[in-house]
Amino acid sequence: MRDVLPVLGRWYAAAVPFGLATVVGVSRSAPRDPGAAMAVGPDDEVVGSVSGGCVEGAVFELAQAVAADGEARLETFGYSDEDAFAVGLTCGGEITLLVRAVTPERDPGFGAVADAVAAGQPVTVATVTDGPAPRGAALAVWPDRTLGTLGTSGLDAAVTADARGELALGATGLRHYGPEGQRREDAVSVFLQSFAPPPRMLVFGAIDYAAAVARIGAFLGYRVTVCDARPVFATPRRFPEGVEVVAEWPHRYLRETATDERTVICVLTHDPKFDVPLLTEALRRPAAYIGAMGSRRTHADRTARLSEAGLTEGELVRLRSPVGLDLGARTPEEVAVSVAAEIVALRWGGSGAPLSATEGAVHPRRPS
């Protein structure tokens, strides 16, 4: 959804109705996560994807119909054992889509949401998918305000509280309520989609490897900052466009920088005078991933120095060193792929083994 919002925002500003299909539920080996979106707009223009191609033809026709009649629909697509050529997911999974028409009259908050996401402001969109409430009704929730309604004040209040909690975690998923927002009932299903600001990737050490890691980090959706104490190396022209470059002692910069449970920290300096104070700071703060480059000998020396600096075993176990998965990487670009692979595997609980050597679902159930 984040990727297609700029186009949808233009359609919305022009008051052109469009059909928006959003994945609100998945099971088994579904190819896209909840929140993936596809829209059909003026002149049958299509943006986005909900299945990687398996059901897009059927969704195109459904979105056209919904844009025309304005009636939101909930549809499930899955693989058919009886007819392998039926519309479905040949990967064996199942996706549930909410398809709704979007216009300024039906969704007065959509334009403000698109603007907020473009500006990097956190917002959660709550949309009714099923139950005794208007299907497709939307409520936009910011940390300090709301826009829209799901039909009743009680439901709006309960969903607003939950939406702000989900926003703090950057989480997306279904919640269930009573018609007036009762917590112990499940008559009304509401899809909460959080648009938290992009997670941070902090790369320390302005070397060739850092440029490659920064490039792949930006590709994965991180807001990337490269930091090095040496101004001659910490120059924007050495790094991809859009990457922030800071000339500062790494540990000082990190001390003044907020991190959270989504933050990725890559230490590529492999120099004790930078590494030890930096990792001492990093390993004592929230982060999803903390990796450090260097040989096994460097790692052993670094670990000993960190222990002498007072870090505990519980803190040291968070360090991924030597950084990356064993891909046999040699070039900076290959090493960057190795680092990115480890980050993704750690995020989703992947084994790092070849899929041909594993069993079970290719796309296992993800956390919300």
CSV table of C-alpha atoms in Angstrom, one decimal:
chain,number,residue,atom,x,y,z
A,1,MET,CA,0.0,0.0,0.0
A,2,ARG,CA,2.8,2.4,0.8
A,3,ASP,CA,4.2,2.0,-2.7
A,4,VAL,CA,0.9,2.7,-4.5
A,5,LEU,CA,-0.3,5.5,-2.3
A,6,PRO,CA,1.2,8.3,-4.4
A,7,VAL,CA,-0.8,7.3,-7.4
A,8,LEU,CA,-4.0,6.7,-5.3
A,9,GLY,CA,-3.5,10.1,-3.8
A,10,ARG,CA,-3.6,11.8,-7.2
A,11,TRP,CA,-6.7,9.9,-8.2
A,12,TYR,CA,-8.4,10.8,-4.9
A,13,ALA,CA,-7.4,14.5,-5.3
A,14,ALA,CA,-9.0,14.5,-8.8
A,15,ALA,CA,-12.2,13.0,-7.3
A,16,VAL,CA,-11.9,10.0,-9.6
A,17,PRO,CA,-13.5,6.8,-8.1
A,18,PHE,CA,-11.3,3.8,-7.9
A,19,GLY,CA,-11.5,0.2,-6.7
A,20,LEU,CA,-9.0,-0.7,-4.0
A,21,ALA,CA,-8.3,-4.3,-3.1
A,22,THR,CA,-6.4,-5.0,0.1
A,23,VAL,CA,-5.1,-8.3,1.5
A,24,VAL,CA,-6.7,-8.5,5.0
A,25,GLY,CA,-6.0,-12.2,5.7
A,26,VAL,CA,-3.6,-15.0,4.5
A,27,SER,CA,-3.2,-18.6,5.3
A,28,ARG,CA,-0.6,-21.3,4.4
A,29,SER,CA,1.8,-20.4,1.6
A,30,ALA,CA,0.3,-17.0,0.5
A,31,PRO,CA,2.6,-14.9,-1.6
A,32,ARG,CA,1.8,-11.5,-0.1
A,33,ASP,CA,1.3,-10.3,3.4
A,34,PRO,CA,-1.7,-8.5,4.9
A,35,GLY,CA,-1.7,-4.9,3.7
A,36,ALA,CA,-0.6,-5.7,0.1
A,37,ALA,CA,-2.9,-3.7,-2.3
A,38,MET,CA,-4.0,-3.4,-5.9
A,39,ALA,CA,-6.1,-0.6,-7.3
A,40,VAL,CA,-8.0,-0.1,-10.5
A,41,GLY,CA,-8.5,3.6,-11.5
A,42,PRO,CA,-9.4,5.8,-14.5
A,43,ASP,CA,-9.0,4.2,-17.9
A,44,ASP,CA,-8.6,0.8,-16.2
A,45,GLU,CA,-5.1,1.8,-15.0
A,46,VAL,CA,-3.8,-0.8,-12.5
A,47,VAL,CA,-1.3,-0.2,-9.7
A,48,GLY,CA,0.0,-2.7,-7.1
A,49,SER,CA,-0.4,-6.4,-6.7
A,50,VAL,CA,-2.1,-8.7,-4.2
A,51,SER,CA,-0.8,-12.1,-5.2
A,52,GLY,CA,2.2,-11.7,-7.6
A,53,GLY,CA,0.0,-12.5,-10.6
A,54,CYS,CA,-2.1,-15.5,-9.5
A,55,VAL,CA,-5.5,-13.8,-9.1
A,56,GLU,CA,-4.9,-10.3,-10.4
A,57,GLY,CA,-7.2,-10.9,-13.4
A,58,ALA,CA,-10.1,-11.7,-11.2
A,59,VAL,CA,-9.3,-8.9,-8.8
A,60,PHE,CA,-9.2,-6.4,-11.7
A,61,GLU,CA,-12.8,-7.3,-12.7
A,62,LEU,CA,-13.9,-7.2,-9.1
A,63,ALA,CA,-12.3,-3.8,-8.4
A,64,GLN,CA,-14.0,-2.4,-11.6
A,65,ALA,CA,-17.4,-3.6,-10.4
A,66,VAL,CA,-16.9,-2.2,-6.9
A,67,ALA,CA,-15.8,1.2,-8.2
A,68,ALA,CA,-18.9,1.3,-10.4
A,69,ASP,CA,-21.5,0.3,-7.8
A,70,GLY,CA,-19.8,1.4,-4.6
A,71,GLU,CA,-20.6,-1.8,-2.7
A,72,ALA,CA,-17.6,-3.1,-0.7
A,73,ARG,CA,-17.0,-6.9,-0.9
A,74,LEU,CA,-14.9,-9.5,1.0
A,75,GLU,CA,-13.5,-12.2,-1.3
A,76,THR,CA,-11.3,-15.2,-0.6
A,77,PHE,CA,-9.1,-16.8,-3.2
A,78,GLY,CA,-7.4,-20.1,-2.9
A,79,TYR,CA,-6.1,-23.2,-4.8
A,80,SER,CA,-8.9,-25.5,-6.1
A,81,ASP,CA,-8.1,-29.2,-6.0
A,82,GLU,CA,-11.1,-29.9,-8.2
A,83,ASP,CA,-10.1,-27.6,-11.0
A,84,ALA,CA,-6.4,-26.7,-11.2
A,85,PHE,CA,-7.2,-24.1,-13.8
A,86,ALA,CA,-9.7,-22.3,-11.6
A,87,VAL,CA,-8.9,-18.8,-10.4
A,88,GLY,CA,-6.7,-19.4,-7.4
A,89,LEU,CA,-3.3,-19.5,-5.8
A,90,THR,CA,-1.3,-22.3,-7.3
A,91,CYS,CA,1.1,-22.0,-4.4
A,92,GLY,CA,-1.5,-23.7,-2.2
A,93,GLY,CA,-2.2,-20.7,0.0
A,94,GLU,CA,-5.3,-18.6,0.5
A,95,ILE,CA,-5.8,-14.8,0.6
A,96,THR,CA,-8.8,-12.8,1.7
A,97,LEU,CA,-9.4,-9.4,0.1
A,98,LEU,CA,-11.4,-6.4,1.0
A,99,VAL,CA,-12.4,-4.6,-2.1
A,100,ARG,CA,-13.9,-1.2,-1.7
A,101,ALA,CA,-14.6,2.0,-3.7
A,102,VAL,CA,-12.7,5.1,-2.6
A,103,THR,CA,-14.0,8.6,-3.2
A,104,PRO,CA,-13.8,11.8,-1.1
A,105,GLU,CA,-17.5,11.1,-0.1
A,106,ARG,CA,-17.0,7.5,1.0
A,107,ASP,CA,-13.6,8.0,2.7
A,108,PRO,CA,-13.0,11.6,3.8
A,109,GLY,CA,-9.7,10.7,5.4
A,110,PHE,CA,-7.9,9.0,2.5
A,111,GLY,CA,-6.2,12.1,1.2
A,112,ALA,CA,-4.9,13.0,4.6
A,113,VAL,CA,-3.6,9.5,5.1
A,114,ALA,CA,-1.7,9.6,1.7
A,115,ASP,CA,-0.2,13.0,2.7
A,116,ALA,CA,0.8,11.7,6.1
A,117,VAL,CA,2.5,8.6,4.7
A,118,ALA,CA,4.4,10.7,2.1
A,119,ALA,CA,5.6,13.0,4.9
A,120,GLY,CA,6.7,10.1,7.1
A,121,GLN,CA,4.1,10.7,9.7
A,122,PRO,CA,2.7,7.7,11.6
A,123,VAL,CA,-0.9,6.8,10.9
A,124,THR,CA,-3.1,3.7,11.2
A,125,VAL,CA,-6.1,3.0,8.9
A,126,ALA,CA,-8.9,0.9,10.4
A,127,THR,CA,-11.4,-0.6,7.9
A,128,VAL,CA,-14.5,-2.7,8.6
A,129,THR,CA,-14.3,-6.0,6.8
A,130,ASP,CA,-17.2,-7.9,8.1
A,131,GLY,CA,-20.1,-7.8,10.6
A,132,PRO,CA,-22.9,-5.5,11.6
A,133,ALA,CA,-21.1,-2.3,10.6
A,134,PRO,CA,-20.7,-0.7,7.2
A,135,ARG,CA,-18.3,-2.8,5.3
A,136,GLY,CA,-15.5,-0.7,3.9
A,137,ALA,CA,-16.0,2.1,6.4
A,138,ALA,CA,-12.7,3.6,7.4
A,139,LEU,CA,-11.2,5.5,10.3
A,140,ALA,CA,-7.8,7.1,10.1
A,141,VAL,CA,-6.0,7.3,13.5
A,142,TRP,CA,-2.9,9.5,14.2
A,143,PRO,CA,-1.3,9.7,17.6
A,144,ASP,CA,-3.2,13.0,18.3
A,145,ARG,CA,-6.3,12.9,16.1
A,146,THR,CA,-8.7,10.8,14.1
A,147,LEU,CA,-10.7,11.3,10.9
A,148,GLY,CA,-13.7,9.2,9.7
A,149,THR,CA,-16.0,6.8,11.5
A,150,LEU,CA,-16.7,3.0,11.6
A,151,GLY,CA,-20.4,3.6,12.3
A,152,THR,CA,-20.7,4.0,16.1
A,153,SER,CA,-18.9,6.1,18.7
A,154,GLY,CA,-18.2,3.0,20.9
A,155,LEU,CA,-16.6,1.1,18.1
A,156,ASP,CA,-14.6,4.2,17.0
A,157,ALA,CA,-13.3,4.6,20.6
A,158,ALA,CA,-12.2,1.0,21.0
A,159,VAL,CA,-10.6,0.8,17.6
A,160,THR,CA,-8.8,4.1,18.1
A,161,ALA,CA,-7.2,2.9,21.3
A,162,ASP,CA,-6.0,-0.4,19.6
A,163,ALA,CA,-4.9,1.4,16.5
A,164,ARG,CA,-2.5,3.6,18.5
A,165,GLY,CA,-1.1,0.5,20.1
A,166,GLU,CA,-0.6,-1.2,16.8
A,167,LEU,CA,1.0,2.0,15.4
A,168,ALA,CA,3.6,2.0,18.2
A,169,LEU,CA,4.6,-1.5,17.0
A,170,GLY,CA,4.2,-0.9,13.3
A,171,ALA,CA,1.8,-3.8,13.3
A,172,THR,CA,-0.9,-4.7,10.8
A,173,GLY,CA,-3.7,-7.3,11.3
A,174,LEU,CA,-7.4,-8.1,12.0
A,175,ARG,CA,-9.1,-7.2,15.3
A,176,HIS,CA,-12.6,-8.2,16.4
A,177,TYR,CA,-15.2,-6.2,18.4
A,178,GLY,CA,-18.8,-6.0,19.4
A,179,PRO,CA,-21.1,-3.5,17.5
A,180,GLU,CA,-20.3,-0.8,20.1
A,181,GLY,CA,-16.6,-1.8,20.5
A,182,GLN,CA,-17.1,-4.5,23.1
A,183,ARG,CA,-13.7,-6.2,23.7
A,184,ARG,CA,-15.1,-9.7,24.4
A,185,GLU,CA,-17.2,-10.0,21.3
A,186,ASP,CA,-16.2,-10.7,17.7
A,187,ALA,CA,-19.2,-9.6,15.7
A,188,VAL,CA,-17.3,-6.9,13.8
A,189,SER,CA,-14.0,-7.5,12.0
A,190,VAL,CA,-11.7,-4.5,11.6
A,191,PHE,CA,-8.5,-4.5,9.6
A,192,LEU,CA,-5.8,-2.3,11.2
A,193,GLN,CA,-3.1,-1.2,8.8
A,194,SER,CA,-0.2,0.7,10.3
A,195,PHE,CA,1.9,3.1,8.4
A,196,ALA,CA,4.8,3.7,10.8
A,197,PRO,CA,7.8,5.7,9.5
A,198,PRO,CA,10.3,3.4,7.7
A,199,PRO,CA,12.7,1.6,10.1
A,200,ARG,CA,16.2,2.9,10.5
A,201,MET,CA,19.4,1.3,9.2
A,202,LEU,CA,22.5,2.7,10.8
A,203,VAL,CA,25.7,1.9,9.0
A,204,PHE,CA,29.0,2.7,10.7
A,205,GLY,CA,32.1,3.0,8.7
A,206,ALA,CA,32.2,4.8,5.4
A,207,ILE,CA,33.9,2.2,3.3
A,208,ASP,CA,33.0,0.5,0.0
A,209,TYR,CA,31.1,-2.2,1.8
A,210,ALA,CA,29.0,0.5,3.5
A,211,ALA,CA,28.0,1.9,0.1
A,212,ALA,CA,26.7,-1.5,-1.0
A,213,VAL,CA,25.0,-2.2,2.4
A,214,ALA,CA,23.4,1.3,2.3
A,215,ARG,CA,22.1,0.6,-1.3
A,216,ILE,CA,20.5,-2.7,-0.4
A,217,GLY,CA,19.1,-1.3,2.9
A,218,ALA,CA,17.3,1.5,1.0
A,219,PHE,CA,16.0,-1.2,-1.5
A,220,LEU,CA,14.5,-3.1,1.5
A,221,GLY,CA,12.7,0.0,2.7
A,222,TYR,CA,15.0,1.2,5.5
A,223,ARG,CA,15.8,4.9,6.1
A,224,VAL,CA,19.6,4.6,5.9
A,225,THR,CA,22.2,6.7,7.7
A,226,VAL,CA,26.0,6.2,7.2
A,227,CYS,CA,28.2,7.5,10.0
A,228,ASP,CA,32.0,7.8,10.1
A,229,ALA,CA,34.3,9.9,12.2
A,230,ARG,CA,36.5,10.7,9.2
A,231,PRO,CA,35.1,13.6,7.1
A,232,VAL,CA,37.2,12.7,4.1
A,233,PHE,CA,35.3,9.4,3.8
A,234,ALA,CA,31.9,10.6,5.2
A,235,THR,CA,30.8,12.5,2.0
A,236,PRO,CA,27.4,12.2,0.3
A,237,ARG,CA,29.0,11.7,-3.2
A,238,ARG,CA,30.3,8.3,-2.1
A,239,PHE,CA,26.9,6.9,-1.3
A,240,PRO,CA,23.5,6.4,-3.0
A,241,GLU,CA,21.1,9.3,-3.4
A,242,GLY,CA,18.8,9.6,-0.4
A,243,VAL,CA,21.2,8.1,2.1
A,244,GLU,CA,22.0,10.4,5.0
A,245,VAL,CA,25.8,10.7,5.6
A,246,VAL,CA,27.1,12.0,9.0
A,247,ALA,CA,30.7,12.9,10.0
A,248,GLU,CA,30.8,12.1,13.7
A,249,TRP,CA,32.3,9.7,16.1
A,250,PRO,CA,30.0,6.6,15.8
A,251,HIS,CA,29.3,6.1,19.5
A,252,ARG,CA,28.5,9.7,20.0
A,253,TYR,CA,26.1,9.8,17.1
A,254,LEU,CA,24.4,6.6,18.3
A,255,ARG,CA,24.1,8.0,21.8
A,256,GLU,CA,22.1,10.9,20.5
A,257,THR,CA,20.0,8.8,18.1
A,258,ALA,CA,16.7,7.1,18.9
A,259,THR,CA,16.5,3.4,18.1
A,260,ASP,CA,13.6,0.9,18.4
A,261,GLU,CA,12.8,-2.8,18.0
A,262,ARG,CA,12.9,-2.4,14.1
A,263,THR,CA,16.3,-0.6,13.9
A,264,VAL,CA,19.2,-2.3,12.1
A,265,ILE,CA,22.8,-1.5,13.1
A,266,CYS,CA,25.7,-2.5,10.9
A,267,VAL,CA,29.2,-1.9,12.2
A,268,LEU,CA,31.7,-2.1,9.3
A,269,THR,CA,34.6,-0.2,10.9
A,270,HIS,CA,36.5,-3.3,12.3
A,271,ASP,CA,38.7,-0.9,14.3
A,272,PRO,CA,38.7,-1.3,18.1
A,273,LYS,CA,38.8,2.4,18.8
A,274,PHE,CA,35.5,2.8,16.9
A,275,ASP,CA,34.0,-0.7,17.5
A,276,VAL,CA,34.2,-1.1,21.3
A,277,PRO,CA,32.6,2.2,22.4
A,278,LEU,CA,30.1,1.9,19.6
A,279,LEU,CA,29.0,-1.7,20.3
A,280,THR,CA,29.0,-1.0,24.0
A,281,GLU,CA,26.3,1.6,23.3
A,282,ALA,CA,24.5,-0.5,20.7
A,283,LEU,CA,24.2,-3.7,22.6
A,284,ARG,CA,22.5,-1.9,25.5
A,285,ARG,CA,19.7,-0.3,23.5
A,286,PRO,CA,16.7,-1.6,21.5
A,287,ALA,CA,17.5,-2.9,18.0
A,288,ALA,CA,16.3,-5.7,15.7
A,289,TYR,CA,19.8,-6.5,14.5
A,290,ILE,CA,23.3,-5.6,15.5
A,291,GLY,CA,26.0,-7.0,13.1
A,292,ALA,CA,29.8,-6.3,13.0
A,293,MET,CA,32.2,-7.0,10.2
A,294,GLY,CA,35.6,-8.7,10.7
A,295,SER,CA,37.4,-12.0,10.7
A,296,ARG,CA,36.9,-14.6,13.4
A,297,ARG,CA,40.1,-13.4,15.0
A,298,THR,CA,38.8,-9.9,15.0
A,299,HIS,CA,35.6,-11.1,16.5
A,300,ALA,CA,37.4,-12.9,19.3
A,301,ASP,CA,39.5,-9.9,20.1
A,302,ARG,CA,36.4,-7.6,19.9
A,303,THR,CA,34.4,-9.9,22.2
A,304,ALA,CA,37.2,-9.9,24.8
A,305,ARG,CA,37.4,-6.1,24.7
A,306,LEU,CA,33.6,-5.8,25.1
A,307,SER,CA,33.7,-8.1,28.1
A,308,GLU,CA,36.4,-6.0,29.6
A,309,ALA,CA,34.2,-3.0,29.0
A,310,GLY,CA,31.6,-4.6,31.2
A,311,LEU,CA,29.1,-6.1,28.7
A,312,THR,CA,27.3,-9.3,30.0
A,313,GLU,CA,26.9,-12.6,28.2
A,314,GLY,CA,23.2,-11.7,27.7
A,315,GLU,CA,24.2,-8.5,25.9
A,316,LEU,CA,27.0,-10.0,23.8
A,317,VAL,CA,24.7,-12.8,22.5
A,318,ARG,CA,22.8,-10.2,20.5
A,319,LEU,CA,25.9,-9.4,18.4
A,320,ARG,CA,25.9,-11.0,14.9
A,321,SER,CA,29.6,-11.4,14.1
A,322,PRO,CA,31.1,-12.0,11.7
A,323,VAL,CA,28.3,-10.2,10.0
A,324,GLY,CA,26.1,-11.9,7.3
A,325,LEU,CA,25.2,-15.4,6.1
A,326,ASP,CA,27.7,-17.8,4.6
A,327,LEU,CA,27.2,-17.2,0.9
A,328,GLY,CA,30.8,-17.3,-0.1
A,329,ALA,CA,30.6,-13.6,-0.8
A,330,ARG,CA,33.7,-11.7,-1.9
A,331,THR,CA,32.7,-8.3,-3.5
A,332,PRO,CA,31.1,-5.5,-1.5
A,333,GLU,CA,27.8,-6.1,-3.4
A,334,GLU,CA,27.9,-9.8,-2.5
A,335,VAL,CA,28.7,-9.1,1.1
A,336,ALA,CA,25.7,-6.7,1.2
A,337,VAL,CA,23.5,-9.4,-0.1
A,338,SER,CA,24.8,-11.7,2.7
A,339,VAL,CA,24.1,-9.0,5.3
A,340,ALA,CA,20.6,-8.4,4.0
A,341,ALA,CA,19.9,-12.1,3.9
A,342,GLU,CA,20.8,-12.4,7.6
A,343,ILE,CA,18.6,-9.4,8.5
A,344,VAL,CA,15.6,-10.8,6.6
A,345,ALA,CA,16.1,-14.3,8.1
A,346,LEU,CA,16.4,-13.0,11.6
A,347,ARG,CA,13.3,-10.8,11.1
A,348,TRP,CA,11.1,-13.7,9.9
A,349,GLY,CA,12.7,-16.6,11.6
A,350,GLY,CA,14.1,-18.1,8.4
A,351,SER,CA,16.8,-20.8,8.6
A,352,GLY,CA,19.0,-19.5,5.8
A,353,ALA,CA,19.0,-22.9,4.2
A,354,PRO,CA,18.2,-23.5,0.5
A,355,LEU,CA,14.4,-23.8,0.1
A,356,SER,CA,15.1,-27.0,-1.9
A,357,ALA,CA,16.5,-28.5,1.3
A,358,THR,CA,13.6,-27.6,3.5
A,359,GLU,CA,10.1,-28.9,3.9
A,360,GLY,CA,6.7,-27.3,4.7
A,361,ALA,CA,5.3,-24.0,3.6
A,362,VAL,CA,7.5,-21.7,1.6
A,363,HIS,CA,5.7,-18.7,3.2
A,364,PRO,CA,5.0,-19.8,6.7
A,365,ARG,CA,2.7,-17.8,9.0
A,366,ARG,CA,4.1,-14.4,9.8
A,367,PRO,CA,3.8,-12.5,13.1
A,368,SER,CA,1.2,-9.7,12.9
